[in-house]
PDB file of C-alpha atoms in Angstrom:
ATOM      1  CA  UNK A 206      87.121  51.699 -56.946  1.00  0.00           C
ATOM      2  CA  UNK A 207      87.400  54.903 -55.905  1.00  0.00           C
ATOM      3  CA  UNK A 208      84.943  58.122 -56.335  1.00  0.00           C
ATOM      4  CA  UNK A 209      85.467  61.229 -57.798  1.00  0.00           C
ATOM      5  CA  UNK A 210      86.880  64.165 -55.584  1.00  0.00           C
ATOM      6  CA  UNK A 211      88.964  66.347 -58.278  1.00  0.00           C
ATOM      7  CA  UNK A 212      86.422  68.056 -61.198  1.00  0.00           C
ATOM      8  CA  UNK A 213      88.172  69.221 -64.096  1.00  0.00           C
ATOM      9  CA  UNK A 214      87.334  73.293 -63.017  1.00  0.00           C
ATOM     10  CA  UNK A 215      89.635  72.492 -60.152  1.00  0.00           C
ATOM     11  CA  UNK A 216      92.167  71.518 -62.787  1.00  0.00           C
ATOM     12  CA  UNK A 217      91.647  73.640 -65.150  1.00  0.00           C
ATOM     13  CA  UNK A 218      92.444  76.535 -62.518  1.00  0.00           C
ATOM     14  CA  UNK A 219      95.620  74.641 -61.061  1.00  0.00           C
ATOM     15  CA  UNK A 220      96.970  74.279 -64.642  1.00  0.00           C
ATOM     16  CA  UNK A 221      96.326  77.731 -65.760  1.00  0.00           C
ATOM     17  CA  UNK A 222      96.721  76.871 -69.445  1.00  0.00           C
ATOM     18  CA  UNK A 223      94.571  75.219 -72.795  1.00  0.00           C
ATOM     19  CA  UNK A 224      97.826  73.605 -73.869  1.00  0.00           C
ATOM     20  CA  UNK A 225      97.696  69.960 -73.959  1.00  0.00           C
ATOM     21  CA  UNK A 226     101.034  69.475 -73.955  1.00  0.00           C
ATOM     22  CA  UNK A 227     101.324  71.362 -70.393  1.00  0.00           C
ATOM     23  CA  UNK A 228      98.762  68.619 -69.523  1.00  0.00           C
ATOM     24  CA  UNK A 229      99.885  65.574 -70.369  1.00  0.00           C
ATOM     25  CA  UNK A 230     103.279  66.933 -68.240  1.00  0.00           C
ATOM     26  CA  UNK A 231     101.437  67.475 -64.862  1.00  0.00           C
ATOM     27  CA  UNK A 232      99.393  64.183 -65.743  1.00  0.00           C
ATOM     28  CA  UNK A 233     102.251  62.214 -65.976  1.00  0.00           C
ATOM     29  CA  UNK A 234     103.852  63.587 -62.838  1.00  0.00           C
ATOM     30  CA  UNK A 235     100.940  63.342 -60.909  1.00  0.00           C
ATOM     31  CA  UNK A 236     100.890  59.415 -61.829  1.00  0.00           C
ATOM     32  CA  UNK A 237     104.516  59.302 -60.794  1.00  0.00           C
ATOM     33  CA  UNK A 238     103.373  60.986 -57.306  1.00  0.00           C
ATOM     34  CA  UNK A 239     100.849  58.357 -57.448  1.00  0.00           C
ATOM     35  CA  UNK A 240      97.790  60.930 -57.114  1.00  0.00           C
ATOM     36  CA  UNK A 241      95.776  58.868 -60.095  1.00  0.00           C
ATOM     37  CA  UNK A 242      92.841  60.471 -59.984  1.00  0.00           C
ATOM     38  CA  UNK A 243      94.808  64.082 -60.597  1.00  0.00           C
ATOM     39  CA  UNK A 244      96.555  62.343 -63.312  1.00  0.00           C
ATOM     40  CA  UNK A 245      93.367  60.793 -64.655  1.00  0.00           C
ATOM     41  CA  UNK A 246      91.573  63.896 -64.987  1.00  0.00           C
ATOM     42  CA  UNK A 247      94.723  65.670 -66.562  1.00  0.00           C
ATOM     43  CA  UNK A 248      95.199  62.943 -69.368  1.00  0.00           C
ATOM     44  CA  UNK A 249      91.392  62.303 -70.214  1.00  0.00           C
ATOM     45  CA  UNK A 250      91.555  66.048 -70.641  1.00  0.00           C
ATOM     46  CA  UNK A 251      94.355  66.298 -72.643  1.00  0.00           C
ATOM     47  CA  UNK A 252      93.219  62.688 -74.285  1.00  0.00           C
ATOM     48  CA  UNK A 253      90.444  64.786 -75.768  1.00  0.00           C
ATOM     49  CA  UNK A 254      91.565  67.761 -76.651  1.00  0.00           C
ATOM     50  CA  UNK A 255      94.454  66.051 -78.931  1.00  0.00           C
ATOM     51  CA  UNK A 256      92.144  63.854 -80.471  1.00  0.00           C
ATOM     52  CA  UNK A 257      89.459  66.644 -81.760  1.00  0.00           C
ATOM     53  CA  UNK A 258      92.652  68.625 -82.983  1.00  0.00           C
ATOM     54  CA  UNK A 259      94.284  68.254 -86.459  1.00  0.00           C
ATOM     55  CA  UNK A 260      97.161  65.937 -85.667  1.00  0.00           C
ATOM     56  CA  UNK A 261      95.266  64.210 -83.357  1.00  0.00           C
ATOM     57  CA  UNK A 262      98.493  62.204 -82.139  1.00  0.00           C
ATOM     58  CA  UNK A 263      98.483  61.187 -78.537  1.00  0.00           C
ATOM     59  CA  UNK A 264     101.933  60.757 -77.146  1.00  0.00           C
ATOM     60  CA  UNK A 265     102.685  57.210 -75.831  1.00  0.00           C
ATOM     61  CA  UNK A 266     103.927  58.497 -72.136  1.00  0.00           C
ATOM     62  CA  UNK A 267     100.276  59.990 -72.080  1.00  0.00           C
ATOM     63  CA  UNK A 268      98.770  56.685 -73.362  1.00  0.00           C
ATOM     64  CA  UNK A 269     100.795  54.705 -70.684  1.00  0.00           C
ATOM     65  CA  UNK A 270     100.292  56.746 -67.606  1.00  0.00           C
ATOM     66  CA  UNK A 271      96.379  57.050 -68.905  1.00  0.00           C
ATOM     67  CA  UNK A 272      96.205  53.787 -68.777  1.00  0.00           C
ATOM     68  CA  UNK A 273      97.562  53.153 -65.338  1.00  0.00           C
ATOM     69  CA  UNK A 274      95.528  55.749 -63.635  1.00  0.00           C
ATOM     70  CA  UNK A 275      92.622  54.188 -65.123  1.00  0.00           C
ATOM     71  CA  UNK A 276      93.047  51.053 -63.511  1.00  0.00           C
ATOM     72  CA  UNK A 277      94.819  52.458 -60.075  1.00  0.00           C
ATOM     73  CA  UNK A 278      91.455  55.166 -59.999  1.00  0.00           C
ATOM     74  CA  UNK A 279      88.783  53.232 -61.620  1.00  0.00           C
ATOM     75  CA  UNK A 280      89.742  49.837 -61.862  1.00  0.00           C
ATOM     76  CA  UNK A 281      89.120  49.684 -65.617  1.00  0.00           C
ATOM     77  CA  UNK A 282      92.119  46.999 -66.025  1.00  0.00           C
ATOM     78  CA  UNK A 283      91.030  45.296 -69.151  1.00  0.00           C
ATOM     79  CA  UNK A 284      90.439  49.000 -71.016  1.00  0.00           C
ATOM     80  CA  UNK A 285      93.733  50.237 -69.246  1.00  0.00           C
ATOM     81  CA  UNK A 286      96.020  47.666 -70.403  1.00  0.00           C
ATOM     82  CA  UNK A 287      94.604  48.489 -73.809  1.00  0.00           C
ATOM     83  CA  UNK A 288      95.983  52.132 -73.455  1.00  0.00           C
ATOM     84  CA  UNK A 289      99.209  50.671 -72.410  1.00  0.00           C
ATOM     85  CA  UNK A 290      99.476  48.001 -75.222  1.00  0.00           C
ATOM     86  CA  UNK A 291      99.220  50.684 -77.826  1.00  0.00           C
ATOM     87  CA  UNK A 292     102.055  52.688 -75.739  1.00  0.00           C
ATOM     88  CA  UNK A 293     103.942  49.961 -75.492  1.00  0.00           C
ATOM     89  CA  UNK A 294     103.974  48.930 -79.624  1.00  0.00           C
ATOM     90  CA  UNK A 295     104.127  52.238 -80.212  1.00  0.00           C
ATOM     91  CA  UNK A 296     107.545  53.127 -78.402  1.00  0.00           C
ATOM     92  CA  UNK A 297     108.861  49.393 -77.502  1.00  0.00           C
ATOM     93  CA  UNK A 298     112.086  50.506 -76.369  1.00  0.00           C
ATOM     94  CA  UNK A 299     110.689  52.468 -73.084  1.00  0.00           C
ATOM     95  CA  UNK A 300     110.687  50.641 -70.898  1.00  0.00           C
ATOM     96  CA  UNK A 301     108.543  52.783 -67.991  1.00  0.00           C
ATOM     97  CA  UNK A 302     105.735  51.710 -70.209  1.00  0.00           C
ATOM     98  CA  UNK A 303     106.744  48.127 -69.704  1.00  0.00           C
ATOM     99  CA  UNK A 304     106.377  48.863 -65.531  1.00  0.00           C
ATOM    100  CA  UNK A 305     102.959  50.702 -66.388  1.00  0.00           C
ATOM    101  CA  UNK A 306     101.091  47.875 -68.090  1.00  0.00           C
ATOM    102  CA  UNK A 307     102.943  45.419 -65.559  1.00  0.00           C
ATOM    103  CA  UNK A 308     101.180  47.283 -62.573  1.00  0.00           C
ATOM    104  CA  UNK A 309      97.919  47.787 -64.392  1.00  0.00           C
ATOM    105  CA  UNK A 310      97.903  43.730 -64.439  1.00  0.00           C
ATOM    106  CA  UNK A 311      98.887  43.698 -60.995  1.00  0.00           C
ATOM    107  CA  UNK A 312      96.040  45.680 -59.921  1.00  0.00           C
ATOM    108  CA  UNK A 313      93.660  43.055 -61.989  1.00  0.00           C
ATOM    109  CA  UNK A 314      95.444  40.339 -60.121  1.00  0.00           C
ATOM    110  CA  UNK A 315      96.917  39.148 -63.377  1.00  0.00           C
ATOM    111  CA  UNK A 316     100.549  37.907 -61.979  1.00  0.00           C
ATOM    112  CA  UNK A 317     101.261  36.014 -65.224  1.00  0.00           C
ATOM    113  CA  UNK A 318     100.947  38.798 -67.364  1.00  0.00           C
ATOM    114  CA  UNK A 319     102.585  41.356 -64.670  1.00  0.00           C
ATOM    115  CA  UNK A 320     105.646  39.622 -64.483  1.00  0.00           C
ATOM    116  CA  UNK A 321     105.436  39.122 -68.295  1.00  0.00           C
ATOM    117  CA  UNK A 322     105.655  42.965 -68.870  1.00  0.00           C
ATOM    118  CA  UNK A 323     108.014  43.260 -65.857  1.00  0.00           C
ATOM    119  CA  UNK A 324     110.370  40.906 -67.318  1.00  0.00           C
ATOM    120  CA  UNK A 325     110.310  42.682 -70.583  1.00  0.00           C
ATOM    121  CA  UNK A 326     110.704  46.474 -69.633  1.00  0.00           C
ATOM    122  CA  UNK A 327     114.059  44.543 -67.782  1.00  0.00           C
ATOM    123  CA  UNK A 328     115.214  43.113 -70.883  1.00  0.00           C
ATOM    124  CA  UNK A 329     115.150  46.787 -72.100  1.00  0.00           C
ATOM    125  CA  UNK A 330     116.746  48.422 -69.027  1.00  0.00           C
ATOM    126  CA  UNK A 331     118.128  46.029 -66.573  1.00  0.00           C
ATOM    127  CA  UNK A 332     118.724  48.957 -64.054  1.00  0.00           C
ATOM    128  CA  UNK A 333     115.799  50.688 -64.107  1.00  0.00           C
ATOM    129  CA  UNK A 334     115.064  50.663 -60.380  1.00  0.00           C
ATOM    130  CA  UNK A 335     111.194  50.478 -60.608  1.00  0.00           C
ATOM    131  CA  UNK A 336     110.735  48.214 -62.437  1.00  0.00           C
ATOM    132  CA  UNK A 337     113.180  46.155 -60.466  1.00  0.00           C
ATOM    133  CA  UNK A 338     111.562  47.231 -57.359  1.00  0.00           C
ATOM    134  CA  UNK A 339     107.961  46.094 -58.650  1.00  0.00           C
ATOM    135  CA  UNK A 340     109.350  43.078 -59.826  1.00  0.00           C
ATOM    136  CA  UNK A 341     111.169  41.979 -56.656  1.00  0.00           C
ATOM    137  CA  UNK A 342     107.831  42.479 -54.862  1.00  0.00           C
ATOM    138  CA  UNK A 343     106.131  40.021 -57.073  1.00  0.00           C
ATOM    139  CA  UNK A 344     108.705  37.430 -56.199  1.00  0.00           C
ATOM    140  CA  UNK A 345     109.937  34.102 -58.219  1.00  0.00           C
ATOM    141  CA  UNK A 346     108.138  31.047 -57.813  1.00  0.00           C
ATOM    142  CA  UNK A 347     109.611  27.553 -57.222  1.00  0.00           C
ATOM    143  CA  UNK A 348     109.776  24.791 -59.350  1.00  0.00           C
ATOM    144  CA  UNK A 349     106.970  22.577 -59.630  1.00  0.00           C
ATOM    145  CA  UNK A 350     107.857  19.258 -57.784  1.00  0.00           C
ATOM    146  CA  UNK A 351     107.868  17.328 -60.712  1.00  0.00           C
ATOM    147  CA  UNK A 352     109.364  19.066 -63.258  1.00  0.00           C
ATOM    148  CA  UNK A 353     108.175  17.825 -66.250  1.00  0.00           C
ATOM    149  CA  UNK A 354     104.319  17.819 -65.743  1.00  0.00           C
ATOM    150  CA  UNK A 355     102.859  21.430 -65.790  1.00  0.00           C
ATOM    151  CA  UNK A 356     102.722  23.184 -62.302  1.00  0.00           C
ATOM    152  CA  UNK A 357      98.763  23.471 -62.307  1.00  0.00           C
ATOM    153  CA  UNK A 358      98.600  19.666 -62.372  1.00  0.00           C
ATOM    154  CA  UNK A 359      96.496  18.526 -59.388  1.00  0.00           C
ATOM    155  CA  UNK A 360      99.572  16.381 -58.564  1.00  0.00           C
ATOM    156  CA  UNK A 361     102.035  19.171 -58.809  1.00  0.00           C
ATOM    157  CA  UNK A 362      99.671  21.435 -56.730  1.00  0.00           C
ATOM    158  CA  UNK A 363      99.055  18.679 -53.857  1.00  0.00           C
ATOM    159  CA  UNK A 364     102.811  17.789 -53.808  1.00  0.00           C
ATOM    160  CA  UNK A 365     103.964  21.293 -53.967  1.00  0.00           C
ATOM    161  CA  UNK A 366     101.436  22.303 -50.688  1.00  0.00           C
ATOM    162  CA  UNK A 367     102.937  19.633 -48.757  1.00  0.00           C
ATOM    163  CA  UNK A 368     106.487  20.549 -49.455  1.00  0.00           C
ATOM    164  CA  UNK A 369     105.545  24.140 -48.145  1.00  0.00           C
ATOM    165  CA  UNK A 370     104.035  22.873 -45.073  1.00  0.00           C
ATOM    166  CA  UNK A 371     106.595  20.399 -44.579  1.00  0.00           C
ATOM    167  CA  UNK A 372     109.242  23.218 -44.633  1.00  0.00           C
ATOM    168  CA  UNK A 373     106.744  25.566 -42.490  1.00  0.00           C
ATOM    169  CA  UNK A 374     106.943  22.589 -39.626  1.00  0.00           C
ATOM    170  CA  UNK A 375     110.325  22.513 -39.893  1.00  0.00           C
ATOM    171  CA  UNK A 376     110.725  25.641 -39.248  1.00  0.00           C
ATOM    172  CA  UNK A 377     108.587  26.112 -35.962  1.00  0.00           C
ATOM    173  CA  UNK A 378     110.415  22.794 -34.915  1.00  0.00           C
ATOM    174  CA  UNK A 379     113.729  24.852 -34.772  1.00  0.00           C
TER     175      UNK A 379
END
């Protein structure tokens, strides 16, 4: 995806700090501004120093957003939505870590599974307005023209193409 601009000296000097902690913050917010590759840098950092230490416990929030600058910056969806899983089963009731994994699947064109994590960060929090923003974007889909076969039936596909450009004519009829 996209090269590397941002080298950890850079960071290190912006942070001014060793504490991982102070890290994973500006990480996180640096996702939120969408700068990934700041955030990326910030969490693998902080990613490693937690892990060589004694605890060695890596918060969720840094798991999630690690995840999603991983995919949004490298493209590494499959090991990103691994980050995110672990977030997610590790604090199930957060639902921004729902909308993370969501949009890592979105960027590896995975709609199924997007709207699957969408869906249940929404079951958490209902009003969370990102997640209902992201979802919104994905859209619903109709129902397959005959209901009761599966929608990627050939028959279901060819009948539910014509219905679209049926309704597409009508429209530049009117």
């Amino acid at each position: 995806m996209a090269e590397d601009t941002i080298s950890l000296e850079d960071i290190q000097k912006e942070a001014g700090t060793d504490d991982p902690q102070e890290w994973i913050r500006r990480g996180i917010q640096a996702a939120r501004q969408k700068e990934y590759e700041k955030g990326l840098v910030y969490l693998a950092e902080a990613y490693r120093r937690l892990s060589r230490g004694p605890e060695g416990k890596i918060p969720p929030a840094a798991l999630s957003y690690y995840g999603l600058c991983l995919a949004m910056h490298k493209g590494r969806v499959k090991e990103a939505a691994e980050f995110c899983q672990i977030a997610v089963e590790r604090e199930f009731y957060n639902a921004e870590h729902y909308l993370n994994l969501g949009q890592v699947w979105i960027v590896g064109r995975s709609r199924r599974k997007a709207v699957d994590a969408l869906d249940r960060g929404l079951a958490i929090d209902p009003n969370h307005s990102e997640l209902n923003k992201v979802r919104a974007s994905l859209g619903v889909r109709k129902r397959p023209v005959i209901p009761f076969l599966h929608r990627d039936n050939p028959l279901n596909v060819s009948l539910g193409r014509m219905r679209t450009a049926k309704k597409a004519a009508g429209k530049k009829s009117k």
